[in-house]
PDB file of C-alpha atoms in Angstrom:
ATOM      1  CA  MET A1378      18.953 -23.494 -11.120  1.00  0.00           C
ATOM      2  CA  PHE A1379      16.121 -24.512  -9.174  1.00  0.00           C
ATOM      3  CA  VAL A1380      16.819 -22.019  -6.563  1.00  0.00           C
ATOM      4  CA  ILE A1381      17.286 -19.034  -9.093  1.00  0.00           C
ATOM      5  CA  LYS A1382      14.080 -20.122 -11.375  1.00  0.00           C
ATOM      6  CA  ASN A1383      11.953 -20.004  -7.838  1.00  0.00           C
ATOM      7  CA  THR A1384      13.334 -16.745  -6.701  1.00  0.00           C
ATOM      8  CA  ARG A1385      12.564 -15.044 -10.041  1.00  0.00           C
ATOM      9  CA  LEU A1386       9.240 -16.505  -9.864  1.00  0.00           C
ATOM     10  CA  ALA A1387       8.849 -14.998  -6.160  1.00  0.00           C
ATOM     11  CA  PHE A1388      10.352 -11.501  -7.442  1.00  0.00           C
ATOM     12  CA  LYS A1389       7.297 -11.593 -10.139  1.00  0.00           C
ATOM     13  CA  LEU A1390       4.505 -12.579  -8.036  1.00  0.00           C
ATOM     14  CA  VAL A1391       4.827 -10.018  -5.481  1.00  0.00           C
ATOM     15  CA  THR A1392       5.961  -7.087  -7.598  1.00  0.00           C
ATOM     16  CA  ILE A1393       8.695  -5.713  -5.536  1.00  0.00           C
ATOM     17  CA  SER A1394       8.010  -2.076  -6.920  1.00  0.00           C
ATOM     18  CA  HIS A1395       4.638  -2.192  -5.234  1.00  0.00           C
ATOM     19  CA  THR A1396       6.523  -2.450  -1.756  1.00  0.00           C
ATOM     20  CA  LEU A1397       8.768   0.712  -2.581  1.00  0.00           C
ATOM     21  CA  PHE A1398       5.893   2.718  -2.066  1.00  0.00           C
ATOM     22  CA  VAL A1399       4.641   1.154   0.980  1.00  0.00           C
ATOM     23  CA  LEU A1400       8.398   1.384   2.994  1.00  0.00           C
ATOM     24  CA  PRO A1401       8.398   4.945   2.788  1.00  0.00           C
ATOM     25  CA  LEU A1402       5.176   5.176   4.587  1.00  0.00           C
ATOM     26  CA  VAL A1403       6.521   2.729   7.349  1.00  0.00           C
ATOM     27  CA  PHE A1404       9.625   4.945   7.638  1.00  0.00           C
ATOM     28  CA  SER A1405       7.672   8.273   7.613  1.00  0.00           C
ATOM     29  CA  GLY A1406       5.896   6.843  10.767  1.00  0.00           C
ATOM     30  CA  PHE A1407       9.346   5.489  11.995  1.00  0.00           C
ATOM     31  CA  PHE A1408      10.860   8.932  11.738  1.00  0.00           C
ATOM     32  CA  LEU A1409       7.941  11.163  13.287  1.00  0.00           C
ATOM     33  CA  SER A1410       8.620   9.222  16.775  1.00  0.00           C
ATOM     34  CA  ILE A1411      12.165   8.126  16.596  1.00  0.00           C
ATOM     35  CA  LYS A1412      14.969   9.338  19.360  1.00  0.00           C
ATOM     36  CA  GLU A1413      17.774   7.651  17.792  1.00  0.00           C
ATOM     37  CA  VAL A1414      18.451   5.951  14.580  1.00  0.00           C
ATOM     38  CA  ASP A1415      19.520   2.362  14.792  1.00  0.00           C
ATOM     39  CA  ILE A1416      20.778   0.563  11.590  1.00  0.00           C
ATOM     40  CA  LEU A1417      19.540  -2.732  13.088  1.00  0.00           C
ATOM     41  CA  ASP A1418      16.020  -1.398  13.371  1.00  0.00           C
ATOM     42  CA  ILE A1419      16.315   0.010   9.754  1.00  0.00           C
ATOM     43  CA  PHE A1420      17.011  -3.468   8.445  1.00  0.00           C
ATOM     44  CA  LEU A1421      14.466  -5.146  10.492  1.00  0.00           C
ATOM     45  CA  ILE A1422      11.819  -2.511   9.087  1.00  0.00           C
ATOM     46  CA  ILE A1423      12.603  -3.393   5.457  1.00  0.00           C
ATOM     47  CA  LEU A1424      12.396  -7.290   6.320  1.00  0.00           C
ATOM     48  CA  ALA A1425       9.170  -6.617   8.096  1.00  0.00           C
ATOM     49  CA  THR A1426       7.644  -4.899   5.470  1.00  0.00           C
ATOM     50  CA  LEU A1427       8.826  -7.103   2.660  1.00  0.00           C
ATOM     51  CA  GLY A1428       7.316  -9.853   4.520  1.00  0.00           C
ATOM     52  CA  ALA A1429       4.067  -8.072   5.036  1.00  0.00           C
ATOM     53  CA  ARG A1430       3.697  -7.211   1.473  1.00  0.00           C
ATOM     54  CA  ASN A1431       4.532 -10.497   0.529  1.00  0.00           C
ATOM     55  CA  ILE A1432       1.916 -12.026   2.823  1.00  0.00           C
ATOM     56  CA  GLY A1433      -0.770  -9.611   1.092  1.00  0.00           C
ATOM     57  CA  PHE A1434       0.226 -10.185  -2.230  1.00  0.00           C
ATOM     58  CA  ILE A1435       0.121 -14.086  -1.832  1.00  0.00           C
ATOM     59  CA  PHE A1436      -3.249 -14.049  -0.094  1.00  0.00           C
ATOM     60  CA  ASN A1437      -4.609 -11.525  -3.191  1.00  0.00           C
ATOM     61  CA  ARG A1438      -3.163 -13.673  -5.732  1.00  0.00           C
ATOM     62  CA  TRP A1439      -4.282 -16.810  -4.604  1.00  0.00           C
ATOM     63  CA  ILE A1440      -7.715 -15.941  -3.507  1.00  0.00           C
ATOM     64  CA  ASP A1441      -8.500 -14.228  -7.046  1.00  0.00           C
ATOM     65  CA  ARG A1442      -6.627 -16.915  -9.080  1.00  0.00           C
ATOM     66  CA  ASP A1443     -10.136 -17.538 -10.727  1.00  0.00           C
ATOM     67  CA  ILE A1444     -10.886 -13.987 -11.242  1.00  0.00           C
ATOM     68  CA  ASP A1445      -7.536 -13.176 -12.736  1.00  0.00           C
ATOM     69  CA  LEU A1446      -7.906 -16.590 -15.250  1.00  0.00           C
ATOM     70  CA  LYS A1447     -11.027 -14.838 -16.803  1.00  0.00           C
ATOM     71  CA  ASN A1448      -9.211 -11.524 -17.321  1.00  0.00           C
ATOM     72  CA  PRO A1449      -7.234 -10.883 -20.259  1.00  0.00           C
ATOM     73  CA  ARG A1450      -5.167  -8.347 -18.614  1.00  0.00           C
ATOM     74  CA  THR A1451      -4.215 -10.917 -15.882  1.00  0.00           C
ATOM     75  CA  ASN A1452      -4.723 -14.221 -16.985  1.00  0.00           C
ATOM     76  CA  GLN A1453      -0.689 -14.747 -17.639  1.00  0.00           C
ATOM     77  CA  ARG A1454       0.115 -13.837 -14.076  1.00  0.00           C
ATOM     78  CA  GLU A1455       2.076 -16.454 -12.310  1.00  0.00           C
ATOM     79  CA  ILE A1456      -0.678 -18.303 -10.304  1.00  0.00           C
ATOM     80  CA  PRO A1457      -3.778 -18.380 -12.977  1.00  0.00           C
ATOM     81  CA  SER A1458      -1.201 -19.581 -15.505  1.00  0.00           C
ATOM     82  CA  GLY A1459      -0.073 -22.650 -13.742  1.00  0.00           C
ATOM     83  CA  LYS A1460       3.769 -21.092 -13.657  1.00  0.00           C
ATOM     84  CA  VAL A1461       3.240 -20.850  -9.831  1.00  0.00           C
ATOM     85  CA  GLY A1462       2.362 -24.148  -8.157  1.00  0.00           C
ATOM     86  CA  LYS A1463       0.363 -24.536  -4.734  1.00  0.00           C
ATOM     87  CA  GLU A1464       3.551 -26.243  -3.369  1.00  0.00           C
ATOM     88  CA  PHE A1465       5.694 -23.386  -3.944  1.00  0.00           C
ATOM     89  CA  LEU A1466       3.242 -20.523  -2.865  1.00  0.00           C
ATOM     90  CA  ILE A1467       2.806 -22.465   0.683  1.00  0.00           C
ATOM     91  CA  ILE A1468       6.407 -22.324   0.980  1.00  0.00           C
ATOM     92  CA  PHE A1469       6.934 -18.748  -0.019  1.00  0.00           C
ATOM     93  CA  PHE A1470       4.011 -17.706   2.290  1.00  0.00           C
ATOM     94  CA  LEU A1471       5.732 -19.723   5.290  1.00  0.00           C
ATOM     95  CA  ILE A1472       8.974 -18.006   4.585  1.00  0.00           C
ATOM     96  CA  SER A1473       7.268 -14.660   4.265  1.00  0.00           C
ATOM     97  CA  ILE A1474       5.183 -14.890   7.605  1.00  0.00           C
ATOM     98  CA  THR A1475       8.167 -16.151   9.128  1.00  0.00           C
ATOM     99  CA  ILE A1476      10.598 -13.151   8.281  1.00  0.00           C
ATOM    100  CA  PHE A1477       7.603 -10.816   9.068  1.00  0.00           C
ATOM    101  CA  LEU A1478       7.120 -12.450  12.682  1.00  0.00           C
ATOM    102  CA  LEU A1479      10.828 -12.520  13.567  1.00  0.00           C
ATOM    103  CA  SER A1480      11.311  -9.018  12.233  1.00  0.00           C
ATOM    104  CA  THR A1481       8.250  -7.652  14.734  1.00  0.00           C
ATOM    105  CA  TRP A1482       9.944  -9.917  17.489  1.00  0.00           C
ATOM    106  CA  PHE A1483      13.041  -8.383  17.531  1.00  0.00           C
ATOM    107  CA  LEU A1484      11.878  -4.926  16.886  1.00  0.00           C
ATOM    108  CA  CYS A1485       9.252  -4.781  19.700  1.00  0.00           C
ATOM    109  CA  LYS A1486       7.720  -7.394  21.726  1.00  0.00           C
ATOM    110  CA  GLU A1487       4.464  -5.373  21.782  1.00  0.00           C
ATOM    111  CA  ALA A1488       4.257  -5.150  17.751  1.00  0.00           C
ATOM    112  CA  PHE A1489       5.012  -9.152  17.615  1.00  0.00           C
ATOM    113  CA  PHE A1490       1.800  -9.656  19.138  1.00  0.00           C
ATOM    114  CA  LEU A1491       0.027  -6.835  17.162  1.00  0.00           C
ATOM    115  CA  ALA A1492       1.406  -8.468  13.960  1.00  0.00           C
ATOM    116  CA  PRO A1493      -1.894 -10.743  13.335  1.00  0.00           C
ATOM    117  CA  ILE A1494      -3.988  -7.484  12.691  1.00  0.00           C
ATOM    118  CA  PRO A1495      -2.442  -6.677   9.103  1.00  0.00           C
ATOM    119  CA  ILE A1496      -2.124 -10.324   8.392  1.00  0.00           C
ATOM    120  CA  VAL A1497      -6.337 -10.856   8.973  1.00  0.00           C
ATOM    121  CA  LEU A1498      -6.705  -7.329   7.210  1.00  0.00           C
ATOM    122  CA  PHE A1499      -4.917  -8.704   3.786  1.00  0.00           C
ATOM    123  CA  PHE A1500      -6.973 -11.898   3.933  1.00  0.00           C
ATOM    124  CA  ILE A1501     -10.341 -10.006   4.133  1.00  0.00           C
ATOM    125  CA  TYR A1502      -9.399  -7.563   1.015  1.00  0.00           C
ATOM    126  CA  PRO A1503      -9.519 -10.036  -1.971  1.00  0.00           C
ATOM    127  CA  PHE A1504     -13.055 -11.413  -0.637  1.00  0.00           C
ATOM    128  CA  LEU A1505     -14.655  -8.099  -0.441  1.00  0.00           C
ATOM    129  CA  LYS A1506     -14.239  -7.454  -4.356  1.00  0.00           C
ATOM    130  CA  ARG A1507     -17.320  -9.867  -4.289  1.00  0.00           C
ATOM    131  CA  TYR A1508     -19.409  -8.281  -1.750  1.00  0.00           C
ATOM    132  CA  THR A1509     -18.632  -4.425  -1.914  1.00  0.00           C
ATOM    133  CA  PHE A1510     -17.454  -1.180  -3.777  1.00  0.00           C
ATOM    134  CA  LEU A1511     -15.743  -0.100  -0.823  1.00  0.00           C
ATOM    135  CA  CYS A1512     -13.024  -2.954  -1.184  1.00  0.00           C
ATOM    136  CA  HIS A1513     -10.769   0.273  -2.582  1.00  0.00           C
ATOM    137  CA  TYR A1514     -10.828   1.953   0.501  1.00  0.00           C
ATOM    138  CA  PHE A1515     -10.191  -1.517   2.580  1.00  0.00           C
ATOM    139  CA  LEU A1516      -7.167  -1.801   0.603  1.00  0.00           C
ATOM    140  CA  GLY A1517      -6.155   1.642   1.856  1.00  0.00           C
ATOM    141  CA  LEU A1518      -7.175   0.965   5.112  1.00  0.00           C
ATOM    142  CA  SER A1519      -4.659  -1.842   5.215  1.00  0.00           C
ATOM    143  CA  LEU A1520      -1.976  -0.084   4.426  1.00  0.00           C
ATOM    144  CA  SER A1521      -2.632   2.950   6.403  1.00  0.00           C
ATOM    145  CA  LEU A1522      -1.292   0.708   9.436  1.00  0.00           C
ATOM    146  CA  ALA A1523       2.193   1.217   7.678  1.00  0.00           C
ATOM    147  CA  PRO A1524       3.020   4.590   9.314  1.00  0.00           C
ATOM    148  CA  LEU A1525       1.390   3.620  12.464  1.00  0.00           C
ATOM    149  CA  ALA A1526       3.424   0.793  12.628  1.00  0.00           C
ATOM    150  CA  GLY A1527       6.655   2.566  12.025  1.00  0.00           C
ATOM    151  CA  PHE A1528       5.493   4.897  14.774  1.00  0.00           C
ATOM    152  CA  PHE A1529       4.979   2.342  17.536  1.00  0.00           C
ATOM    153  CA  VAL A1530       8.071   0.229  16.783  1.00  0.00           C
ATOM    154  CA  SER A1531      10.327   3.203  16.956  1.00  0.00           C
ATOM    155  CA  ASN A1532       9.932   3.498  20.527  1.00  0.00           C
ATOM    156  CA  CYS A1533       7.338   0.342  21.456  1.00  0.00           C
ATOM    157  CA  SER A1534       5.350   3.328  22.937  1.00  0.00           C
ATOM    158  CA  TYR A1535       2.011   5.097  21.938  1.00  0.00           C
ATOM    159  CA  GLU A1536       3.145   8.435  23.158  1.00  0.00           C
ATOM    160  CA  GLY A1537       2.458  11.124  20.516  1.00  0.00           C
ATOM    161  CA  PHE A1538       0.565   8.456  18.333  1.00  0.00           C
ATOM    162  CA  LEU A1539      -1.730  10.820  17.096  1.00  0.00           C
ATOM    163  CA  SER A1540       0.927  12.765  15.168  1.00  0.00           C
ATOM    164  CA  ALA A1541       0.908   9.877  12.670  1.00  0.00           C
ATOM    165  CA  ILE A1542      -2.581   9.632  12.239  1.00  0.00           C
ATOM    166  CA  PRO A1543      -3.012  12.205   9.385  1.00  0.00           C
ATOM    167  CA  ILE A1544      -0.462  10.212   7.235  1.00  0.00           C
ATOM    168  CA  SER A1545      -2.317   7.202   7.884  1.00  0.00           C
ATOM    169  CA  ILE A1546      -5.677   8.939   6.918  1.00  0.00           C
ATOM    170  CA  PHE A1547      -3.856  10.143   3.568  1.00  0.00           C
ATOM    171  CA  THR A1548      -2.964   6.463   2.945  1.00  0.00           C
ATOM    172  CA  ILE A1549      -6.303   5.411   2.988  1.00  0.00           C
ATOM    173  CA  PHE A1550      -7.631   7.905   0.290  1.00  0.00           C
ATOM    174  CA  TRP A1551      -4.800   8.010  -1.630  1.00  0.00           C
ATOM    175  CA  ILE A1552      -4.535   4.406  -2.059  1.00  0.00           C
ATOM    176  CA  GLY A1553      -8.369   4.121  -2.297  1.00  0.00           C
ATOM    177  CA  GLY A1554      -8.436   7.098  -5.057  1.00  0.00           C
ATOM    178  CA  PHE A1555      -5.541   5.217  -6.951  1.00  0.00           C
ATOM    179  CA  ASP A1556      -6.958   1.621  -6.595  1.00  0.00           C
ATOM    180  CA  ILE A1557     -10.149   3.073  -8.296  1.00  0.00           C
ATOM    181  CA  LEU A1558      -8.134   4.629 -11.603  1.00  0.00           C
ATOM    182  CA  TYR A1559      -6.328   1.312 -11.301  1.00  0.00           C
ATOM    183  CA  ALA A1560      -9.684  -0.809 -11.659  1.00  0.00           C
ATOM    184  CA  LEU A1561     -10.644   0.850 -14.485  1.00  0.00           C
ATOM    185  CA  GLN A1562      -8.127  -1.216 -16.834  1.00  0.00           C
ATOM    186  CA  ASP A1563     -10.449  -4.126 -15.608  1.00  0.00           C
ATOM    187  CA  LEU A1564     -13.994  -2.317 -16.335  1.00  0.00           C
ATOM    188  CA  LYS A1565     -15.249  -4.791 -18.933  1.00  0.00           C
ATOM    189  CA  SER A1566     -14.041  -7.732 -16.771  1.00  0.00           C
ATOM    190  CA  ASP A1567     -15.295  -6.898 -13.608  1.00  0.00           C
ATOM    191  CA  ILE A1568     -18.734  -6.039 -15.027  1.00  0.00           C
ATOM    192  CA  MET A1569     -18.850  -9.648 -16.765  1.00  0.00           C
ATOM    193  CA  ASN A1570     -17.728 -11.379 -13.838  1.00  0.00           C
ATOM    194  CA  ASN A1571     -19.381  -9.456 -10.991  1.00  0.00           C
ATOM    195  CA  VAL A1572     -16.170  -8.295  -9.483  1.00  0.00           C
ATOM    196  CA  TYR A1573     -17.424  -5.370  -7.137  1.00  0.00           C
ATOM    197  CA  SER A1574     -15.801  -1.945  -8.086  1.00  0.00           C
ATOM    198  CA  ILE A1575     -16.312   1.585  -8.062  1.00  0.00           C
ATOM    199  CA  PRO A1576     -15.922   1.578 -11.840  1.00  0.00           C
ATOM    200  CA  SER A1577     -18.141  -1.536 -12.429  1.00  0.00           C
ATOM    201  CA  ILE A1578     -20.722  -0.025 -10.480  1.00  0.00           C
ATOM    202  CA  PHE A1579     -21.037   3.294 -11.240  1.00  0.00           C
ATOM    203  CA  GLY A1580     -18.928   3.710 -14.780  1.00  0.00           C
ATOM    204  CA  LYS A1581     -15.875   5.637 -15.555  1.00  0.00           C
ATOM    205  CA  LYS A1582     -16.831   9.008 -15.275  1.00  0.00           C
ATOM    206  CA  ILE A1583     -18.281   8.716 -11.795  1.00  0.00           C
ATOM    207  CA  ALA A1584     -15.302   6.402 -10.903  1.00  0.00           C
ATOM    208  CA  ILE A1585     -12.863   9.159 -12.136  1.00  0.00           C
ATOM    209  CA  ILE A1586     -14.907  12.107  -9.846  1.00  0.00           C
ATOM    210  CA  ILE A1587     -14.663   9.724  -6.713  1.00  0.00           C
ATOM    211  CA  SER A1588     -11.002   8.926  -7.059  1.00  0.00           C
ATOM    212  CA  LEU A1589     -10.673  13.102  -7.676  1.00  0.00           C
ATOM    213  CA  LEU A1590     -12.506  13.557  -4.206  1.00  0.00           C
ATOM    214  CA  SER A1591     -10.357  10.935  -2.686  1.00  0.00           C
ATOM    215  CA  PHE A1592      -7.120  12.578  -3.699  1.00  0.00           C
ATOM    216  CA  LEU A1593      -8.690  16.010  -2.357  1.00  0.00           C
ATOM    217  CA  LEU A1594      -9.318  14.458   0.987  1.00  0.00           C
ATOM    218  CA  ALA A1595      -5.759  12.678   1.054  1.00  0.00           C
ATOM    219  CA  LEU A1596      -4.640  16.588   0.767  1.00  0.00           C
ATOM    220  CA  LEU A1597      -6.461  17.749   3.223  1.00  0.00           C
ATOM    221  CA  SER A1598      -4.914  15.301   5.732  1.00  0.00           C
ATOM    222  CA  LEU A1599      -1.575  16.555   4.817  1.00  0.00           C
ATOM    223  CA  ILE A1600      -2.238  20.139   5.048  1.00  0.00           C
ATOM    224  CA  TYR A1601      -3.416  19.414   8.333  1.00  0.00           C
ATOM    225  CA  PHE A1602      -0.182  17.402   9.046  1.00  0.00           C
ATOM    226  CA  ASN A1603       1.737  20.227   7.732  1.00  0.00           C
ATOM    227  CA  ILE A1604      -0.166  22.858   9.857  1.00  0.00           C
ATOM    228  CA  VAL A1605       0.184  20.781  13.311  1.00  0.00           C
ATOM    229  CA  ASN A1606       3.451  19.138  12.969  1.00  0.00           C
ATOM    230  CA  LEU A1607       5.503  21.532  10.865  1.00  0.00           C
ATOM    231  CA  ASP A1608       3.721  24.901  11.550  1.00  0.00           C
ATOM    232  CA  GLY A1609       2.755  25.193   7.944  1.00  0.00           C
ATOM    233  CA  SER A1610       6.200  25.084   6.841  1.00  0.00           C
ATOM    234  CA  LEU A1611       6.792  26.524   3.359  1.00  0.00           C
ATOM    235  CA  PHE A1612       8.935  23.152   2.514  1.00  0.00           C
ATOM    236  CA  GLY A1613       5.896  21.043   3.309  1.00  0.00           C
ATOM    237  CA  ASN A1614       3.544  23.256   1.426  1.00  0.00           C
ATOM    238  CA  PHE A1615       5.802  22.537  -1.523  1.00  0.00           C
ATOM    239  CA  LEU A1616       5.911  18.923  -1.035  1.00  0.00           C
ATOM    240  CA  ILE A1617       2.027  19.155  -0.762  1.00  0.00           C
ATOM    241  CA  LEU A1618       1.770  20.749  -4.190  1.00  0.00           C
ATOM    242  CA  ILE A1619       4.012  18.317  -5.751  1.00  0.00           C
ATOM    243  CA  ILE A1620       1.679  15.533  -4.360  1.00  0.00           C
ATOM    244  CA  PHE A1621      -1.317  17.300  -5.801  1.00  0.00           C
ATOM    245  CA  ILE A1622       0.344  17.840  -9.197  1.00  0.00           C
ATOM    246  CA  ASN A1623       1.098  14.185  -9.366  1.00  0.00           C
ATOM    247  CA  PHE A1624      -2.611  13.255  -8.514  1.00  0.00           C
ATOM    248  CA  ILE A1625      -3.895  15.751 -11.448  1.00  0.00           C
ATOM    249  CA  PHE A1626      -1.792  14.019 -13.834  1.00  0.00           C
ATOM    250  CA  GLN A1627      -2.902  10.552 -12.958  1.00  0.00           C
ATOM    251  CA  ILE A1628      -6.553  11.805 -13.766  1.00  0.00           C
ATOM    252  CA  ILE A1629      -5.430  13.500 -16.650  1.00  0.00           C
ATOM    253  CA  TYR A1630      -3.682  10.070 -17.844  1.00  0.00           C
ATOM    254  CA  VAL A1631      -6.573   7.902 -16.884  1.00  0.00           C
ATOM    255  CA  SER A1632      -9.089  10.610 -18.608  1.00  0.00           C
ATOM    256  CA  LYS A1633      -7.300   9.767 -21.921  1.00  0.00           C
ATOM    257  CA  ASP A1634      -7.249   5.953 -21.383  1.00  0.00           C
ATOM    258  CA  ASN A1635      -3.318   5.862 -20.379  1.00  0.00           C
ATOM    259  CA  TYR A1636      -2.898   3.731 -17.624  1.00  0.00           C
ATOM    260  CA  ASP A1637       0.827   4.132 -17.570  1.00  0.00           C
ATOM    261  CA  PHE A1638       0.616   6.177 -14.150  1.00  0.00           C
ATOM    262  CA  PHE A1639       1.471   3.471 -11.525  1.00  0.00           C
ATOM    263  CA  LYS A1640       5.204   4.697 -11.603  1.00  0.00           C
ATOM    264  CA  TYR A1641       4.116   7.991 -10.369  1.00  0.00           C
ATOM    265  CA  ASN A1642       2.293   6.647  -7.213  1.00  0.00           C
ATOM    266  CA  SER A1643       5.714   5.222  -6.007  1.00  0.00           C
ATOM    267  CA  TYR A1644       7.100   9.011  -5.956  1.00  0.00           C
ATOM    268  CA  VAL A1645       4.481   9.374  -3.405  1.00  0.00           C
ATOM    269  CA  GLY A1646       5.652   7.522  -0.677  1.00  0.00           C
ATOM    270  CA  PHE A1647       9.036   8.834  -0.635  1.00  0.00           C
ATOM    271  CA  LEU A1648       7.544  12.855  -0.938  1.00  0.00           C
ATOM    272  CA  ILE A1649       5.674  11.505   2.227  1.00  0.00           C
ATOM    273  CA  LEU A1650       8.525  10.136   3.639  1.00  0.00           C
ATOM    274  CA  LEU A1651      10.258  13.888   3.181  1.00  0.00           C
ATOM    275  CA  LEU A1652       7.404  15.641   4.769  1.00  0.00           C
ATOM    276  CA  ALA A1653       8.034  13.401   7.731  1.00  0.00           C
ATOM    277  CA  ILE A1654      11.769  13.785   7.846  1.00  0.00           C
ATOM    278  CA  SER A1655      11.347  17.552   7.733  1.00  0.00           C
ATOM    279  CA  ASP A1656       9.630  17.493  11.061  1.00  0.00           C
ATOM    280  CA  ILE A1657      13.168  16.417  12.357  1.00  0.00           C
ATOM    281  CA  PHE A1658      14.763  19.541  11.604  1.00  0.00           C
ATOM    282  CA  THR A1659      11.786  21.876  12.150  1.00  0.00           C
TER     283      THR A1659
END
């Protein structure tokens, strides 16, 4: 019972659904460079991604526990509510970082020595909310390492690395734009608790405009990717159009104070993966 209970807490803590929109980004970079598909590599990439996301969530939830406690939307989360103790969190963190480091080691020795980079970025991100409204884009920057990491571990080589850059740029502005919309839920709480976000600094209307501009910049990077890597393929244009419609729906939803849009973001990562895989067949 102890194991089952704590396993459930772990799943609630890290929100597995969040990992589902990061994992396709890793594989998008992986398939851009891969020469042969190895099932073991696929398994190790999944483990490494889960480990990395767990590390990021643990840092974020623990460092933000006081802020979350003051926020009506988040005060019942596992850490601020006291459902998860410090001891459990330490054990879960050690397991996650072990999985992450071992996975990168077996994938590619060079990747193992680069592994501290995302860990440091994940640690820095929660503190930025206390100092700058640019924290949204720093989160995007942290996750933009996903396609680059996937590309690198496929052959342990930087050769052709530039082909993955547009997807990384897309990730920065996609996640940044989405996180701005997500922060609108906490607008009043952020203002009261001096949390820096674009909504708390500039207000809802300006925040939505900035989010829209971020989405447009993200789409431009995909258009560039499609032109350079896929010769402007019709299928690539079709996928980009779907992503554009997805972004517009998010803006419309939030404009009407409907925040039930997170599930739509999980589709975007898979569309990016489709875009990258289509490169194999062109």
